CSV table of C-alpha atoms in Angstrom, one decimal:
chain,number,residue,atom,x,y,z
N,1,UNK,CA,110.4,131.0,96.0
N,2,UNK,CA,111.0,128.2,93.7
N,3,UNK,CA,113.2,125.4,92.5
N,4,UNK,CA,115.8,124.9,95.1
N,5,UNK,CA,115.2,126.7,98.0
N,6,UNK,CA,112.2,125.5,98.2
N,7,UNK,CA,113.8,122.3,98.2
N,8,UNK,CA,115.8,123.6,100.4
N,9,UNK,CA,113.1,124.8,103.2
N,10,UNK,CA,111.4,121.6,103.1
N,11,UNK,CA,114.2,119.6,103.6
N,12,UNK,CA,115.2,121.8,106.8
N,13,UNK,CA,111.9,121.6,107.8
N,14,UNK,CA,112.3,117.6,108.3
N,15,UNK,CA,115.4,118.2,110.0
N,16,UNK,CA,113.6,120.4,112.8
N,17,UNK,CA,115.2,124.1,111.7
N,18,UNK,CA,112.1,125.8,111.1
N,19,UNK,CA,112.3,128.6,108.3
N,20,UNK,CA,110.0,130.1,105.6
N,21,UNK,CA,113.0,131.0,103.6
N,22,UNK,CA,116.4,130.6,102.6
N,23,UNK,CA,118.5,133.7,101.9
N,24,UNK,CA,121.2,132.8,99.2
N,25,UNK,CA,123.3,136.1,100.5
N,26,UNK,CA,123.9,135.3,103.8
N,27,UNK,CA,124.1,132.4,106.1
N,28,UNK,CA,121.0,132.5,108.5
N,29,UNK,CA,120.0,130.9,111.8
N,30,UNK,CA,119.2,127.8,109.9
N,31,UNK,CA,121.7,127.5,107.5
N,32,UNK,CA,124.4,128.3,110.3
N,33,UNK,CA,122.9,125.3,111.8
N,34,UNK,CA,122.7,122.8,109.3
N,35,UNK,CA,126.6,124.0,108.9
N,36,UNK,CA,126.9,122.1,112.2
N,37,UNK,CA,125.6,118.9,111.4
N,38,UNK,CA,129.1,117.8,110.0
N,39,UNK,CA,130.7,119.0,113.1
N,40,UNK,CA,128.5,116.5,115.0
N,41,UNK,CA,128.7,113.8,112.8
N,42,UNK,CA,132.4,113.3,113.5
N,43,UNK,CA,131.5,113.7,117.0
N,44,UNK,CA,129.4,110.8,117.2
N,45,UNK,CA,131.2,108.7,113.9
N,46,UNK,CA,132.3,106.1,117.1
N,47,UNK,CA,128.0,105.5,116.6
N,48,UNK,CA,128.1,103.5,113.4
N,49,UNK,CA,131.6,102.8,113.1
N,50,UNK,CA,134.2,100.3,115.0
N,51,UNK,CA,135.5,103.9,116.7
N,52,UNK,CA,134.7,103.7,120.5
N,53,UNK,CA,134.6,106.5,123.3
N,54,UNK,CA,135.5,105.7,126.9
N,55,UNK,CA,133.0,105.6,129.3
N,56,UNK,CA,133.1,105.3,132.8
N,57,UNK,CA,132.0,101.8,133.5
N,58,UNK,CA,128.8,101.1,135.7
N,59,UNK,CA,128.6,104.7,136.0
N,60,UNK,CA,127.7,105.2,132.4
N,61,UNK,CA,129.3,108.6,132.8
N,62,UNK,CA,131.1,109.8,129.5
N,63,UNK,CA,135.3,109.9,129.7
N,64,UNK,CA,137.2,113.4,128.8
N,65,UNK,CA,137.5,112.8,124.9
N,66,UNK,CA,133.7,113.5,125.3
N,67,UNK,CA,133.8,116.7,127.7
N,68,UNK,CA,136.7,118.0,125.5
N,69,UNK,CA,134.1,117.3,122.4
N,70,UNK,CA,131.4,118.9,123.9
N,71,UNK,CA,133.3,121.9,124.6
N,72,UNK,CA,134.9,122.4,121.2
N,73,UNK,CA,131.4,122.1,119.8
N,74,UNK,CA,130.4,124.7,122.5
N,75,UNK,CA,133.1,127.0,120.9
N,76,UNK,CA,132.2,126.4,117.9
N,77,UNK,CA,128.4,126.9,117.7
N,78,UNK,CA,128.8,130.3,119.7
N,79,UNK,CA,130.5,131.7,116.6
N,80,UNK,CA,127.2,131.6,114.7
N,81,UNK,CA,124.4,133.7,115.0
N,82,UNK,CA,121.2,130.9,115.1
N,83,UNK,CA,117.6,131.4,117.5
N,84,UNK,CA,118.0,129.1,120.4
N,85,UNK,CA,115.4,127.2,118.5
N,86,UNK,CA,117.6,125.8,116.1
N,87,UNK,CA,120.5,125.8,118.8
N,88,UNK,CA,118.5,123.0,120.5
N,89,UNK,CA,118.2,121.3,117.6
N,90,UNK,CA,121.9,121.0,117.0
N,91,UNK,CA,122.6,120.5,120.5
N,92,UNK,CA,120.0,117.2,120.7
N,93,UNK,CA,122.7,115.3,118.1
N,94,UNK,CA,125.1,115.3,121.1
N,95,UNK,CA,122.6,113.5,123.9
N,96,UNK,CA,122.7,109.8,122.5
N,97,UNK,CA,124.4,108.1,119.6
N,98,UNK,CA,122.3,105.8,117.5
N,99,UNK,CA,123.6,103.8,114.2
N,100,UNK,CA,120.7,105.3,112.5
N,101,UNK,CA,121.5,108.8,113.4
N,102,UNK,CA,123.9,108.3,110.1
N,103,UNK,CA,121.0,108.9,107.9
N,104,UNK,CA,120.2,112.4,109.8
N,105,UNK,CA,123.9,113.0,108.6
N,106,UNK,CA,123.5,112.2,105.3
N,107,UNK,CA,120.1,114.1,105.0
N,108,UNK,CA,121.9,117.1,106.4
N,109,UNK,CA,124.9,116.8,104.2
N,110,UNK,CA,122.5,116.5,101.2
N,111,UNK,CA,120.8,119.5,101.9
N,112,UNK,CA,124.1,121.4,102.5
N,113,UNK,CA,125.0,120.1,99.1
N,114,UNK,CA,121.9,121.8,97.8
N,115,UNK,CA,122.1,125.3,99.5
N,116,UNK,CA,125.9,125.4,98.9
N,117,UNK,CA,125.2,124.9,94.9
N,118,UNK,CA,123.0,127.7,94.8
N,119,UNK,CA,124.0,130.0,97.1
N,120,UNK,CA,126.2,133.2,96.2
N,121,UNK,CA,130.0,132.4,95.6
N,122,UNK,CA,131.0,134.2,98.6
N,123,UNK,CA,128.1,132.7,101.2
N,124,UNK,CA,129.1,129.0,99.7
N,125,UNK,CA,132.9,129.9,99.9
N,126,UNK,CA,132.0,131.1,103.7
N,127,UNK,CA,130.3,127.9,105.0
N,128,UNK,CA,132.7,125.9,103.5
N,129,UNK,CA,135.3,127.7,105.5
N,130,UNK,CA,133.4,127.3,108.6
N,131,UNK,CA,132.6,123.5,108.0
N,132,UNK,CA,135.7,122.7,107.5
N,133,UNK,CA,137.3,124.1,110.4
N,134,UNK,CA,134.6,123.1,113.1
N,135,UNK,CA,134.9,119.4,111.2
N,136,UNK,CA,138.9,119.3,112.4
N,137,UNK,CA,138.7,121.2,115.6
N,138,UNK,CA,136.0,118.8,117.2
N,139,UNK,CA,138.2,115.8,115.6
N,140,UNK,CA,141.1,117.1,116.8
N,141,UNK,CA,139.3,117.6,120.2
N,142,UNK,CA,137.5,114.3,120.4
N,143,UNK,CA,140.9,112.1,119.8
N,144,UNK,CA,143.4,113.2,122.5
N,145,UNK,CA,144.4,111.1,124.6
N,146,UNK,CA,144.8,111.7,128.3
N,147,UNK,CA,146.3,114.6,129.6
N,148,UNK,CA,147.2,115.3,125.4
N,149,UNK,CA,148.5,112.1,124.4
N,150,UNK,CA,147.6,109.7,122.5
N,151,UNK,CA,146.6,109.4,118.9
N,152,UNK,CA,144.5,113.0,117.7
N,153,UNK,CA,142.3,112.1,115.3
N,154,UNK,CA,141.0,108.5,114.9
N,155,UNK,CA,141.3,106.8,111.2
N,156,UNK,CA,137.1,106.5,111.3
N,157,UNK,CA,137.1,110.5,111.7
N,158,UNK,CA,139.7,110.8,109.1
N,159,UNK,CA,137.5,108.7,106.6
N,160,UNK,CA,134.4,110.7,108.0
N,161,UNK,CA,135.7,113.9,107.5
N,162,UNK,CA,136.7,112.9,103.7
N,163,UNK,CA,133.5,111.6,103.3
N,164,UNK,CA,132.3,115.4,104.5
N,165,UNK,CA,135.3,116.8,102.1
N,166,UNK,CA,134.1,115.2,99.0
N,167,UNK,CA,130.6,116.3,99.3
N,168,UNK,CA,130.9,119.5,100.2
N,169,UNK,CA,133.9,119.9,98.0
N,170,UNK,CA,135.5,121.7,100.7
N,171,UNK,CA,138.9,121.6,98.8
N,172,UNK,CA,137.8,123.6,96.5
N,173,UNK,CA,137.6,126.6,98.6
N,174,UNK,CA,141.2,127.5,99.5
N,175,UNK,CA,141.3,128.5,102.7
N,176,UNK,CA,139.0,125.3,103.5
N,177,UNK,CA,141.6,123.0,102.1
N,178,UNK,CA,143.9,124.5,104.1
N,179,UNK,CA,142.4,123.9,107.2
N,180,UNK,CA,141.8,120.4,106.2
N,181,UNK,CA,145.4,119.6,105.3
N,182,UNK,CA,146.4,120.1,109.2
N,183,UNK,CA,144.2,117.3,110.0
Protein backbone atom coordinates (compact mmCIF):
# COMPACT_ATOMS: atom_id res chain seq x y z
CA UNK A 1 0.00 0.00 0.00
CA UNK A 2 1.17 3.26 -1.07
CA UNK A 3 0.44 6.87 -2.08
CA UNK A 4 -3.08 7.59 -1.02
CA UNK A 5 -4.40 4.97 0.88
CA UNK A 6 -1.96 5.07 2.92
CA UNK A 7 -2.74 8.54 3.41
CA UNK A 8 -5.79 7.47 3.72
CA UNK A 9 -5.33 4.80 6.76
CA UNK A 10 -3.41 7.22 8.74
CA UNK A 11 -5.65 9.79 8.51
CA UNK A 12 -8.62 7.40 9.84
CA UNK A 13 -6.37 6.24 12.22
CA UNK A 14 -6.40 9.85 13.93
CA UNK A 15 -9.95 9.96 13.66
CA UNK A 16 -10.32 6.70 15.89
CA UNK A 17 -11.54 4.07 12.86
CA UNK A 18 -8.93 1.64 13.14
CA UNK A 19 -8.01 -0.17 9.84
CA UNK A 20 -4.83 -1.61 8.15
CA UNK A 21 -6.31 -1.00 4.77
CA UNK A 22 -8.50 0.74 2.55
CA UNK A 23 -10.32 -1.25 -0.19
CA UNK A 24 -10.92 1.03 -3.18
CA UNK A 25 -13.79 -1.54 -4.39
CA UNK A 26 -16.08 -1.42 -1.74
CA UNK A 27 -17.05 0.66 1.13
CA UNK A 28 -15.82 -0.96 4.36
CA UNK A 29 -16.55 -0.61 8.16
CA UNK A 30 -14.41 2.42 8.17
CA UNK A 31 -15.14 4.07 5.19
CA UNK A 32 -18.99 3.55 5.85
CA UNK A 33 -18.13 5.40 8.93
CA UNK A 34 -16.24 8.26 7.89
CA UNK A 35 -19.37 8.53 5.31
CA UNK A 36 -21.17 9.54 8.55
CA UNK A 37 -19.22 12.23 9.69
CA UNK A 38 -21.20 14.77 7.35
CA UNK A 39 -24.35 13.41 8.61
CA UNK A 40 -23.24 14.49 12.20
CA UNK A 41 -21.79 17.64 11.27
CA UNK A 42 -25.16 19.05 10.32
CA UNK A 43 -26.38 17.59 13.42
CA UNK A 44 -24.37 19.51 15.65
CA UNK A 45 -23.70 22.83 12.97
CA UNK A 46 -25.98 24.78 15.96
CA UNK A 47 -22.13 24.07 17.79
CA UNK A 48 -20.13 26.68 15.93
CA UNK A 49 -22.73 28.57 14.34
CA UNK A 50 -25.59 31.20 15.57
CA UNK A 51 -28.13 27.89 14.97
CA UNK A 52 -29.54 26.89 18.46
CA UNK A 53 -31.38 23.64 19.69
CA UNK A 54 -33.94 23.82 22.49
CA UNK A 55 -33.24 22.53 25.56
CA UNK A 56 -35.20 21.94 28.47
CA UNK A 57 -34.18 24.58 30.83
CA UNK A 58 -32.63 23.70 34.36
CA UNK A 59 -33.12 20.20 33.35
CA UNK A 60 -30.49 20.39 30.74
CA UNK A 61 -32.53 17.71 29.02
CA UNK A 62 -32.35 18.03 25.02
CA UNK A 63 -35.94 19.21 23.22
CA UNK A 64 -37.54 16.81 20.30
CA UNK A 65 -35.57 18.41 17.28
CA UNK A 66 -32.73 16.40 19.08
CA UNK A 67 -34.60 12.99 19.70
CA UNK A 68 -35.95 13.26 16.20
CA UNK A 69 -32.03 13.83 15.10
CA UNK A 70 -30.82 11.10 17.00
CA UNK A 71 -33.22 8.80 15.50
CA UNK A 72 -32.81 9.72 11.89
CA UNK A 73 -29.06 9.12 12.53
CA UNK A 74 -30.15 5.84 14.13
CA UNK A 75 -31.83 4.96 10.74
CA UNK A 76 -29.31 5.91 9.00
CA UNK A 77 -26.13 4.31 10.49
CA UNK A 78 -28.02 0.87 10.54
CA UNK A 79 -28.01 0.89 6.76
CA UNK A 80 -24.21 0.39 6.76
CA UNK A 81 -22.38 -2.59 7.59
CA UNK A 82 -19.38 -1.02 10.19
CA UNK A 83 -17.85 -3.20 13.60
CA UNK A 84 -19.37 -1.68 16.60
CA UNK A 85 -15.97 -0.37 17.01
CA UNK A 86 -16.20 2.20 14.65
CA UNK A 87 -20.11 2.52 15.45
CA UNK A 88 -18.97 3.95 18.80
CA UNK A 89 -16.91 6.21 17.23
CA UNK A 90 -19.55 7.80 15.15
CA UNK A 91 -21.95 7.66 17.79
CA UNK A 92 -19.50 9.76 20.36
CA UNK A 93 -19.97 12.93 17.82
CA UNK A 94 -23.63 13.03 19.07
CA UNK A 95 -22.89 13.21 23.16
CA UNK A 96 -21.61 16.97 23.37
CA UNK A 97 -21.21 19.75 20.93
CA UNK A 98 -17.95 21.75 21.04
CA UNK A 99 -16.91 24.75 18.64
CA UNK A 100 -13.81 22.85 18.03
CA UNK A 101 -15.49 19.67 17.00
CA UNK A 102 -15.59 21.68 13.49
CA UNK A 103 -12.05 20.82 12.81
CA UNK A 104 -12.97 16.88 13.36
CA UNK A 105 -15.39 17.80 10.48
CA UNK A 106 -13.15 19.21 8.33
CA UNK A 107 -10.48 16.39 8.99
CA UNK A 108 -13.18 13.94 8.13
CA UNK A 109 -14.37 15.72 5.04
CA UNK A 110 -10.77 15.91 3.90
CA UNK A 111 -10.18 12.48 4.18
CA UNK A 112 -13.46 11.63 2.34
CA UNK A 113 -12.18 13.94 -0.31
CA UNK A 114 -9.13 11.66 -0.48
CA UNK A 115 -10.76 8.18 -0.54
CA UNK A 116 -13.56 9.38 -2.84
CA UNK A 117 -10.63 10.65 -5.56
CA UNK A 118 -9.27 7.37 -5.68
CA UNK A 119 -11.71 5.01 -5.16
CA UNK A 120 -13.44 3.06 -8.14
CA UNK A 121 -16.06 5.19 -10.06
CA UNK A 122 -18.88 3.10 -8.82
CA UNK A 123 -17.66 2.90 -4.76
CA UNK A 124 -17.19 7.01 -5.05
CA UNK A 125 -20.48 7.34 -7.05
CA UNK A 126 -22.06 5.02 -4.03
CA UNK A 127 -20.85 7.15 -1.00
CA UNK A 128 -21.76 10.04 -2.59
CA UNK A 129 -25.20 8.79 -2.87
CA UNK A 130 -25.30 7.79 0.66
CA UNK A 131 -23.76 11.14 2.06
CA UNK A 132 -25.90 12.99 0.41
CA UNK A 133 -29.06 11.58 1.49
CA UNK A 134 -28.12 10.93 5.29
CA UNK A 135 -26.81 14.82 4.98
CA UNK A 136 -30.79 15.96 4.13
CA UNK A 137 -32.60 13.37 6.10
CA UNK A 138 -30.97 14.29 9.50
CA UNK A 139 -31.44 18.19 8.36
CA UNK A 140 -34.70 17.58 7.49
CA UNK A 141 -35.16 15.79 10.88
CA UNK A 142 -33.32 18.12 13.04
CA UNK A 143 -35.44 21.38 11.81
CA UNK A 144 -39.09 20.52 12.41
CA UNK A 145 -40.80 22.31 14.43
CA UNK A 146 -43.22 20.97 16.97
CA UNK A 147 -45.64 18.53 16.17
CA UNK A 148 -44.15 19.11 12.20
CA UNK A 149 -44.25 22.70 11.99
CA UNK A 150 -42.05 25.11 11.79
CA UNK A 151 -39.22 25.90 9.47
CA UNK A 152 -37.34 22.23 8.11
CA UNK A 153 -34.11 22.89 7.59
CA UNK A 154 -32.32 25.91 9.26
CA UNK A 155 -30.21 28.47 6.81
CA UNK A 156 -26.82 27.37 8.95
CA UNK A 157 -27.62 23.58 7.71
CA UNK A 158 -28.37 24.74 4.36
CA UNK A 159 -24.93 26.65 4.19
CA UNK A 160 -23.42 23.41 5.96
CA UNK A 161 -24.69 21.09 3.76
CA UNK A 162 -23.30 23.25 0.66
CA UNK A 163 -20.17 23.46 2.30
CA UNK A 164 -20.41 19.35 2.37
CA UNK A 165 -21.75 19.60 -1.48
CA UNK A 166 -18.88 21.39 -2.78
CA UNK A 167 -16.24 19.21 -1.31
CA UNK A 168 -17.51 16.15 -1.97
CA UNK A 169 -18.81 17.30 -5.20
CA UNK A 170 -21.85 15.51 -4.51
CA UNK A 171 -23.64 17.17 -7.58
CA UNK A 172 -21.74 15.53 -9.61
CA UNK A 173 -23.15 12.18 -9.00
CA UNK A 174 -26.77 12.32 -10.30
CA UNK A 175 -28.70 10.70 -8.18
CA UNK A 176 -26.82 12.69 -5.26
CA UNK A 177 -27.86 15.96 -6.75
CA UNK A 178 -31.10 14.83 -6.81
CA UNK A 179 -31.46 14.10 -3.33
CA UNK A 180 -29.93 17.39 -2.63
CA UNK A 181 -32.29 19.49 -4.66
CA UNK A 182 -35.27 18.43 -2.20
CA UNK A 183 -33.47 20.08 0.49
Amino acid sequence: MSGAPSEIVSRLQLLGLKCDDVPLDGVSSPIAALACFPMYMVANVHGWTSDHKFKVPLLDIQGLEAFREAFVIGEEEARLEMTSEHRKVVDSMLTTVRPPDRVIYEYALETLKLYLAVARADVAERVRVLVARMVVDVAKASGKGIFGTGQKVSPQERECIGHIAAELRLTETTRAAEILKKL
